[in-house]
Amino acid sequence: SELSDLVLNNNSSCFDAALPDIFASGAFPELTRLQSTYNTFPPNKIIAIAHCSHLTELDLSSNCLGWHNAGQCVVPLLEQCTRITDLNLARNFLERDGVGELASALRSCVSLRRLNLSTNMLEDEGAEKIAEEMESARFGQQLEALSLNGCLLGAGGVQRLVKALGGCPRLAELALGNNVFGDEGAIALADLQRCSGLTDLKLDDSRFSRVGTARMLWLAATCTQIQRLDLSDKGGPLEVFAASADWLEG
């Protein structure tokens, strides 16, 4: 088969049928992009994707992977699909306890350019684990975009993350909106001046006071490479998780 792009959104029946066996047979040797969102399938079905070793873009957002042990689901997949450049695991109810294995597996993704873990319950501990892997592994060297919107990050997690991002020379887009770090986090974000390639900074719904907002505007003024700064107020972390829960109940 010459199939290179496969979209399976909102269609769990594909994984209940023969698709895992088809993946395992190596029937799609040219598959480079797989998007499978809003599906709730068990870990053994997801692992079958690992046979598509030429994947470069993988979107498994909104699949509730955290309910099925993120390590069991995704780690073997990432260890096999080492060519991935774009990885989206947003809105999967991943928690800080399961992020350690996931972060370690990212070591295999030496070509990773875009990583989206938004709307997962990572908290500071999860952010610290990701930061540790960025510093010790090669994937941070290629990273161009990181999205951790709505991950319940506090000031400590942001401080640790910003320190690690200083070693990501290609980072151009950073999304940390809808978190809980507030003005204290704004102080830590001042160190983003070390990210010389950063052009797009999204901090919407960060609950800054006038002081925190002023710090961010000053950062944009002193870091001349920043072209877009989002400080808009649209909602909050609790609202995001509530919306996810409404979808599940529906």
PDB file of N, CA and C in Angstrom, residues 100 103-108 110 128-141 160 163-165 167-168:
ATOM      1  N   GLY A 100       6.325  10.521  33.807  1.00  0.00           N
ATOM      2  CA  GLY A 100       7.733  10.123  33.870  1.00  0.00           C
ATOM      3  C   GLY A 100       8.122   9.167  32.763  1.00  0.00           C
ATOM      4  N   ALA A 103       7.882  10.954  29.368  1.00  0.00           N
ATOM      5  CA  ALA A 103       9.003  11.871  29.152  1.00  0.00           C
ATOM      6  C   ALA A 103      10.267  11.107  28.785  1.00  0.00           C
ATOM      7  N   SER A 104      10.490   9.965  29.430  1.00  0.00           N
ATOM      8  CA  SER A 104      11.680   9.155  29.128  1.00  0.00           C
ATOM      9  C   SER A 104      11.625   8.615  27.706  1.00  0.00           C
ATOM     10  N   ALA A 105      10.411   8.262  27.265  1.00  0.00           N
ATOM     11  CA  ALA A 105      10.263   7.712  25.912  1.00  0.00           C
ATOM     12  C   ALA A 105      10.565   8.762  24.853  1.00  0.00           C
ATOM     13  N   LEU A 106      10.417  10.024  25.197  1.00  0.00           N
ATOM     14  CA  LEU A 106      10.689  11.088  24.229  1.00  0.00           C
ATOM     15  C   LEU A 106      12.164  11.131  23.839  1.00  0.00           C
ATOM     16  N   ARG A 107      13.020  10.472  24.617  1.00  0.00           N
ATOM     17  CA  ARG A 107      14.441  10.392  24.258  1.00  0.00           C
ATOM     18  C   ARG A 107      14.621   9.758  22.892  1.00  0.00           C
ATOM     19  N   SER A 108      13.718   8.845  22.547  1.00  0.00           N
ATOM     20  CA  SER A 108      13.824   8.153  21.262  1.00  0.00           C
ATOM     21  C   SER A 108      13.442   9.057  20.096  1.00  0.00           C
ATOM     22  N   VAL A 110      14.308  11.750  18.488  1.00  0.00           N
ATOM     23  CA  VAL A 110      15.407  12.706  18.312  1.00  0.00           C
ATOM     24  C   VAL A 110      15.108  13.752  17.242  1.00  0.00           C
ATOM     25  N   GLU A 128       8.411  19.226  35.620  1.00  0.00           N
ATOM     26  CA  GLU A 128       9.809  19.009  36.004  1.00  0.00           C
ATOM     27  C   GLU A 128      10.390  17.775  35.320  1.00  0.00           C
ATOM     28  N   LYS A 129       9.584  16.728  35.178  1.00  0.00           N
ATOM     29  CA  LYS A 129      10.057  15.516  34.507  1.00  0.00           C
ATOM     30  C   LYS A 129      10.325  15.781  33.028  1.00  0.00           C
ATOM     31  N   ILE A 130       9.452  16.543  32.404  1.00  0.00           N
ATOM     32  CA  ILE A 130       9.663  16.895  31.000  1.00  0.00           C
ATOM     33  C   ILE A 130      10.921  17.743  30.855  1.00  0.00           C
ATOM     34  N   ALA A 131      11.108  18.686  31.780  1.00  0.00           N
ATOM     35  CA  ALA A 131      12.287  19.559  31.745  1.00  0.00           C
ATOM     36  C   ALA A 131      13.571  18.744  31.906  1.00  0.00           C
ATOM     37  N   GLU A 132      13.557  17.765  32.787  1.00  0.00           N
ATOM     38  CA  GLU A 132      14.738  16.922  32.999  1.00  0.00           C
ATOM     39  C   GLU A 132      15.125  16.186  31.728  1.00  0.00           C
ATOM     40  N   GLU A 133      14.120  15.662  31.018  1.00  0.00           N
ATOM     41  CA  GLU A 133      14.410  14.933  29.789  1.00  0.00           C
ATOM     42  C   GLU A 133      14.892  15.872  28.688  1.00  0.00           C
ATOM     43  N   MET A 134      14.380  17.082  28.666  1.00  0.00           N
ATOM     44  CA  MET A 134      14.853  18.058  27.678  1.00  0.00           C
ATOM     45  C   MET A 134      16.342  18.332  27.859  1.00  0.00           C
ATOM     46  N   GLU A 135      16.775  18.380  29.099  1.00  0.00           N
ATOM     47  CA  GLU A 135      18.172  18.707  29.389  1.00  0.00           C
ATOM     48  C   GLU A 135      19.101  17.519  29.166  1.00  0.00           C
ATOM     49  N   SER A 136      18.584  16.308  29.379  1.00  0.00           N
ATOM     50  CA  SER A 136      19.453  15.135  29.307  1.00  0.00           C
ATOM     51  C   SER A 136      19.387  14.409  27.969  1.00  0.00           C
ATOM     52  N   ALA A 137      18.360  14.696  27.181  1.00  0.00           N
ATOM     53  CA  ALA A 137      18.188  13.996  25.904  1.00  0.00           C
ATOM     54  C   ALA A 137      18.338  14.952  24.731  1.00  0.00           C
ATOM     55  N   ARG A 138      18.331  14.375  23.532  1.00  0.00           N
ATOM     56  CA  ARG A 138      18.561  15.187  22.338  1.00  0.00           C
ATOM     57  C   ARG A 138      17.298  15.823  21.776  1.00  0.00           C
ATOM     58  N   PHE A 139      16.101  15.386  22.214  1.00  0.00           N
ATOM     59  CA  PHE A 139      14.904  15.865  21.530  1.00  0.00           C
ATOM     60  C   PHE A 139      14.699  17.365  21.710  1.00  0.00           C
ATOM     61  N   GLY A 140      15.197  17.940  22.781  1.00  0.00           N
ATOM     62  CA  GLY A 140      15.059  19.367  22.987  1.00  0.00           C
ATOM     63  C   GLY A 140      15.832  20.198  21.982  1.00  0.00           C
ATOM     64  N   GLN A 141      16.862  19.609  21.382  1.00  0.00           N
ATOM     65  CA  GLN A 141      17.680  20.349  20.423  1.00  0.00           C
ATOM     66  C   GLN A 141      16.935  20.671  19.132  1.00  0.00           C
ATOM     67  N   ARG A 160      11.149  25.721  36.405  1.00  0.00           N
ATOM     68  CA  ARG A 160      11.993  24.586  35.993  1.00  0.00           C
ATOM     69  C   ARG A 160      11.934  24.406  34.474  1.00  0.00           C
ATOM     70  N   LYS A 163      13.935  27.118  32.542  1.00  0.00           N
ATOM     71  CA  LYS A 163      15.376  26.846  32.619  1.00  0.00           C
ATOM     72  C   LYS A 163      15.796  25.843  31.551  1.00  0.00           C
ATOM     73  N   ALA A 164      15.005  24.783  31.389  1.00  0.00           N
ATOM     74  CA  ALA A 164      15.322  23.758  30.385  1.00  0.00           C
ATOM     75  C   ALA A 164      15.166  24.292  28.965  1.00  0.00           C
ATOM     76  N   LEU A 165      14.190  25.152  28.752  1.00  0.00           N
ATOM     77  CA  LEU A 165      13.942  25.685  27.410  1.00  0.00           C
ATOM     78  C   LEU A 165      15.087  26.567  26.920  1.00  0.00           C
ATOM     79  N   GLY A 167      17.924  25.669  26.696  1.00  0.00           N
ATOM     80  CA  GLY A 167      18.782  24.780  25.917  1.00  0.00           C
ATOM     81  C   GLY A 167      18.123  24.275  24.652  1.00  0.00           C
ATOM     82  N   CYS A 168      17.014  24.910  24.247  1.00  0.00           N
ATOM     83  CA  CYS A 168      16.298  24.530  23.020  1.00  0.00           C
ATOM     84  C   CYS A 168      16.486  25.635  21.992  1.00  0.00           C
TER      85      CYS A 168
END
